[in-house]
Coordinates of C-alpha atoms in Angstrom, one line a residue:
M1 CA 0.0 0.0 0.0
N2 CA 1.1 3.5 -0.8
I3 CA 0.7 5.9 2.2
L4 CA 1.1 9.7 2.1
V5 CA 1.7 11.8 5.3
T6 CA 2.4 15.5 5.6
L7 CA 3.5 17.2 8.8
D8 CA 5.7 19.7 10.5
R9 CA 8.1 18.7 13.3
N10 CA 5.5 19.3 16.0
Y11 CA 3.7 16.2 14.8
L12 CA 6.7 14.0 14.5
Q13 CA 6.0 11.8 17.6
P14 CA 2.2 11.5 16.8
L15 CA 3.2 10.4 13.3
R16 CA 5.5 7.7 14.8
V17 CA 2.6 6.4 17.0
M18 CA 0.3 6.4 13.9
L19 CA 2.7 4.4 11.9
G20 CA 3.3 2.0 14.7
S21 CA -0.4 1.4 15.0
L22 CA -0.6 1.0 11.2
Y23 CA 2.1 -1.7 11.2
L24 CA 0.8 -3.6 14.2
N25 CA -2.8 -3.9 12.9
N26 CA -1.9 -4.7 9.3
P27 CA 0.3 -7.7 9.6
G28 CA 1.8 -9.0 6.4
Q29 CA 1.2 -5.8 4.4
V30 CA 4.0 -3.9 2.8
F31 CA 3.8 -0.1 3.0
D32 CA 5.6 2.6 1.0
V33 CA 5.3 5.7 3.1
Y34 CA 5.7 9.0 1.2
L35 CA 6.5 11.8 3.6
V36 CA 6.3 15.5 3.1
G37 CA 7.8 17.0 6.2
D38 CA 8.6 20.6 7.0
G39 CA 11.4 21.2 9.4
L40 CA 12.4 17.6 9.9
T41 CA 16.1 16.9 10.6
A42 CA 18.3 14.2 9.2
E43 CA 18.1 12.5 12.6
D44 CA 14.3 12.7 12.5
L45 CA 14.2 11.0 9.0
A46 CA 16.7 8.3 10.1
G47 CA 14.4 7.4 13.0
L48 CA 11.4 7.2 10.7
E49 CA 13.3 5.1 8.2
A50 CA 14.2 2.7 10.9
L51 CA 10.6 2.5 12.1
C52 CA 9.3 1.9 8.5
A53 CA 12.0 -0.6 7.3
P54 CA 10.5 -3.8 8.8
C55 CA 7.2 -3.2 7.0
G56 CA 8.3 -1.4 3.8
A57 CA 10.1 1.8 3.2
L58 CA 10.0 5.5 3.9
H59 CA 10.3 7.9 0.9
P60 CA 10.9 11.5 1.8
V61 CA 9.4 13.8 -0.9
E62 CA 10.8 17.2 -1.8
V63 CA 8.0 19.5 -3.1
P64 CA 9.3 21.8 -5.8
G65 CA 8.9 25.4 -4.9
E66 CA 7.8 26.4 -8.4
L67 CA 4.7 24.4 -7.9
F68 CA 3.5 27.1 -5.6
A69 CA 4.2 30.1 -7.9
G70 CA 1.2 32.4 -7.5
A71 CA -0.3 30.4 -4.6
P72 CA -1.9 32.7 -2.0
V73 CA -1.2 32.2 1.7
V74 CA -4.5 32.5 3.6
R75 CA -4.2 34.2 7.0
Y76 CA -1.6 32.3 9.0
Y77 CA -1.5 29.2 6.8
S78 CA 1.6 28.3 4.8
R79 CA 2.0 26.5 1.5
A80 CA 1.6 23.3 3.5
M81 CA -2.1 23.7 3.3
Y82 CA -1.9 22.8 -0.4
Y83 CA 0.1 19.5 0.0
R84 CA -2.9 17.2 0.0
L85 CA -4.6 19.0 -2.9
L86 CA -1.4 19.0 -5.0
A87 CA -0.2 15.5 -4.1
A88 CA -0.7 14.1 -7.6
Q89 CA 1.6 16.8 -8.9
F90 CA 4.6 16.0 -6.8
L91 CA 4.3 12.3 -6.0
P92 CA 6.1 9.9 -8.5
H93 CA 4.0 9.5 -11.7
S94 CA 4.5 5.8 -11.4
L95 CA 2.0 5.8 -8.5
D96 CA -1.7 5.6 -9.4
R97 CA -3.2 5.3 -5.9
V98 CA -2.2 6.5 -2.4
L99 CA -3.9 6.6 1.0
Y100 CA -3.4 9.9 2.8
L101 CA -3.5 9.7 6.6
D102 CA -3.3 12.6 9.1
P103 CA -0.7 12.1 11.9
D104 CA -3.3 12.5 14.7
I105 CA -4.8 9.0 13.9
L106 CA -4.7 5.5 15.3
V107 CA -5.1 2.6 13.0
I108 CA -6.8 -0.1 15.0
N109 CA -8.0 -2.6 12.3
P110 CA -6.9 -3.5 8.7
L111 CA -6.9 -0.8 6.0
R112 CA -6.8 -3.0 2.9
P113 CA -10.6 -2.8 2.3
L114 CA -10.4 1.0 2.3
Y115 CA -7.3 1.1 0.1
D116 CA -9.0 -1.1 -2.5
T117 CA -12.3 0.9 -2.5
D118 CA -13.8 1.3 -6.0
L119 CA -14.0 5.0 -6.4
E120 CA -16.4 4.7 -9.3
G121 CA -14.7 7.4 -11.3
K122 CA -14.4 9.9 -8.4
L123 CA -11.2 11.7 -7.5
M124 CA -10.9 10.5 -3.9
A125 CA -12.8 8.6 -1.2
A126 CA -13.5 10.4 2.0
S127 CA -15.9 10.5 5.0
V128 CA -18.4 13.0 6.2
H129 CA -18.6 13.7 9.9
R130 CA -22.3 14.2 10.1
G131 CA -23.2 14.4 13.8
L132 CA -26.8 13.8 14.7
T133 CA -28.4 16.3 12.4
D134 CA -25.8 17.0 9.7
I135 CA -26.5 20.8 10.2
S136 CA -22.7 21.4 9.8
S137 CA -22.7 20.1 6.2
R138 CA -25.6 22.4 5.2
V139 CA -23.9 25.4 6.9
N140 CA -20.6 24.7 5.2
R141 CA -22.3 24.4 1.8
L142 CA -23.8 27.9 2.3
R143 CA -20.4 29.3 3.6
L144 CA -18.5 28.0 0.6
D145 CA -21.3 28.4 -2.0
T146 CA -20.9 24.8 -3.1
P147 CA -23.3 22.7 -5.1
E148 CA -25.3 19.9 -3.5
A149 CA -23.0 17.1 -2.5
E150 CA -23.0 14.2 -0.1
G151 CA -21.9 16.5 2.7
Y152 CA -18.9 18.3 4.1
F153 CA -16.0 15.8 3.8
N154 CA -13.2 15.5 6.3
S155 CA -9.8 15.6 4.6
G156 CA -7.9 13.6 7.3
V157 CA -8.3 10.3 5.5
L158 CA -8.3 10.2 1.7
V159 CA -8.0 7.5 -0.9
M160 CA -6.6 9.3 -3.9
D161 CA -6.8 8.3 -7.5
L162 CA -3.7 10.1 -8.6
N163 CA -4.2 9.7 -12.3
A164 CA -7.7 11.2 -12.1
M165 CA -6.3 14.0 -9.9
R166 CA -3.6 14.8 -12.4
R167 CA -6.2 15.1 -15.2
R168 CA -8.8 17.1 -13.3
M169 CA -7.2 19.1 -10.5
V170 CA -5.5 22.2 -11.9
P171 CA -3.2 24.0 -9.4
Q172 CA -4.1 27.4 -10.7
E173 CA -7.8 26.7 -10.2
I174 CA -7.0 25.7 -6.6
F175 CA -5.0 28.9 -6.0
D176 CA -7.7 31.1 -7.6
Y177 CA -10.4 29.5 -5.3
A178 CA -8.2 30.1 -2.2
R179 CA -7.7 33.8 -3.2
E180 CA -11.4 34.4 -4.0
H181 CA -12.7 32.8 -0.8
A182 CA -9.9 33.9 1.6
D183 CA -12.4 35.7 3.8
V184 CA -14.5 32.5 4.5
L185 CA -11.9 29.8 4.6
I186 CA -11.7 28.3 8.1
L187 CA -9.9 25.0 7.4
P188 CA -8.3 26.1 4.1
D189 CA -7.3 22.8 2.5
Q190 CA -10.5 21.0 3.6
D191 CA -12.7 23.9 2.6
I192 CA -11.0 24.1 -0.8
L193 CA -11.4 20.3 -1.3
N194 CA -15.1 20.6 -0.6
G195 CA -15.7 23.9 -2.4
L196 CA -14.1 22.8 -5.7
Y197 CA -14.4 19.0 -5.6
G198 CA -17.1 18.0 -3.2
T199 CA -19.2 16.4 -5.9
E200 CA -16.2 14.4 -7.1
L201 CA -15.6 12.7 -3.8
F202 CA -16.7 9.1 -3.0
P203 CA -18.3 8.7 0.4
V204 CA -17.1 6.0 2.8
D205 CA -18.4 5.1 6.2
E206 CA -17.0 7.5 8.8
S207 CA -17.7 5.1 11.7
V208 CA -15.3 2.6 10.1
W209 CA -12.8 4.7 8.1
N210 CA -12.6 8.1 9.8
Y211 CA -14.2 7.8 13.3
D212 CA -14.2 11.2 15.1
A213 CA -12.8 10.3 18.6
R214 CA -14.7 13.3 20.1
R215 CA -18.1 11.9 19.2
F216 CA -18.4 8.5 20.9
D217 CA -21.7 9.4 22.5
R218 CA -23.2 10.7 19.3
Y219 CA -22.2 7.5 17.4
Q220 CA -23.7 5.4 20.1
L221 CA -26.9 7.4 20.3
A222 CA -27.4 7.6 16.5
S223 CA -26.9 3.8 16.3
Q224 CA -29.4 3.2 19.1
G225 CA -26.6 1.8 21.3
E226 CA -25.1 -0.6 18.8
M227 CA -21.8 1.4 18.4
D228 CA -20.5 0.8 21.9
M229 CA -16.8 0.4 22.7
D230 CA -16.8 -3.3 21.7
W231 CA -18.2 -2.3 18.3
V232 CA -15.6 0.3 17.8
M233 CA -12.7 -2.1 18.7
E234 CA -14.1 -4.7 16.3
H235 CA -15.2 -2.6 13.3
T236 CA -13.5 0.8 13.3
A237 CA -10.2 0.9 11.4
V238 CA -9.3 4.6 11.7
L239 CA -9.7 6.5 14.9
H240 CA -9.2 10.2 14.2
F241 CA -8.4 12.6 17.1
C242 CA -9.9 15.7 15.4
G243 CA -9.9 19.1 16.9
K244 CA -7.5 21.0 19.1
R245 CA -7.4 18.6 22.0
K246 CA -4.9 15.8 21.3
P247 CA -4.3 12.5 23.2
W248 CA -0.6 13.1 23.6
H249 CA -1.3 16.2 25.7
K250 CA -1.3 15.5 29.4
S251 CA -4.6 17.5 29.9
Y252 CA -6.5 15.2 27.4
R253 CA -9.4 13.4 29.0
G254 CA -11.1 11.9 26.0
R255 CA -12.8 8.6 25.8
F256 CA -9.9 7.0 23.9
S257 CA -7.0 8.4 26.0
A258 CA -6.0 5.1 27.5
L259 CA -6.0 3.4 24.1
Y260 CA -3.7 6.1 22.6
K261 CA -1.3 5.7 25.6
H262 CA -1.4 2.0 25.0
Y263 CA -0.1 2.4 21.5
Q264 CA 2.5 4.9 22.7
R265 CA 3.8 2.2 25.0
L266 CA 3.7 -0.5 22.3
L267 CA 5.8 1.7 20.0
E268 CA 8.3 2.2 22.8
R269 CA 8.6 -1.5 23.3
L270 CA 8.8 -2.1 19.5
E271 CA 11.7 0.3 19.2
A272 CA 13.5 -1.1 22.2
Q273 CA 13.8 -4.5 20.6

């Protein structure tokens, strides 16, 4: 499987935990991890290469500066906000599919079914975090002036058809949208993804492939009690720690705090061998 990750150095340790959980829960799979990292040192990369080596390989990717010629920077966001949107432009053209994963994720079950998803001609597969009423999707459609789509997609987990993206996603179109909507962009890359390409995204089940770790009670209520902790541990593959509160912070008190710490300890043991 081809995996894409993007980060700055503040997310280095969470990335290591994510990759550890990926390897532990996908035994027998070989992973090529393509990394776009801002501010990482040679020592950082060496540590990641050692972590990835038993299950595949790490491929650091240099993003050419000229790709961002004319790209506006929105508020305090840097050019990194475009990495997911422009992935097809800077990843090797020999790749036709990649799975993008945010670093603030735990992988707790196999990912192969997601990776092999038939996109039915769409650009990417993604999940919508609907909540109980899906009001947020309707609000975001109004805010971004987008056509009717499946909802407002989360960009933290994306199965990308790179060939389709190379054909249909034009960098200048992305930059123009960012410039024209600068006053309403809250999560710029996610907003642009939905604003320009929301109708070209294939929906996959959020409770399995992009479970919002903040929303355990909502999932359980919406499923009339079916999605309890046992259900999550058996069915959910991607547990996503969305929002500002993160499980590696000492102040975190979320439902899955102990599970995250468990994977931190497993990684430490793995690296001590």
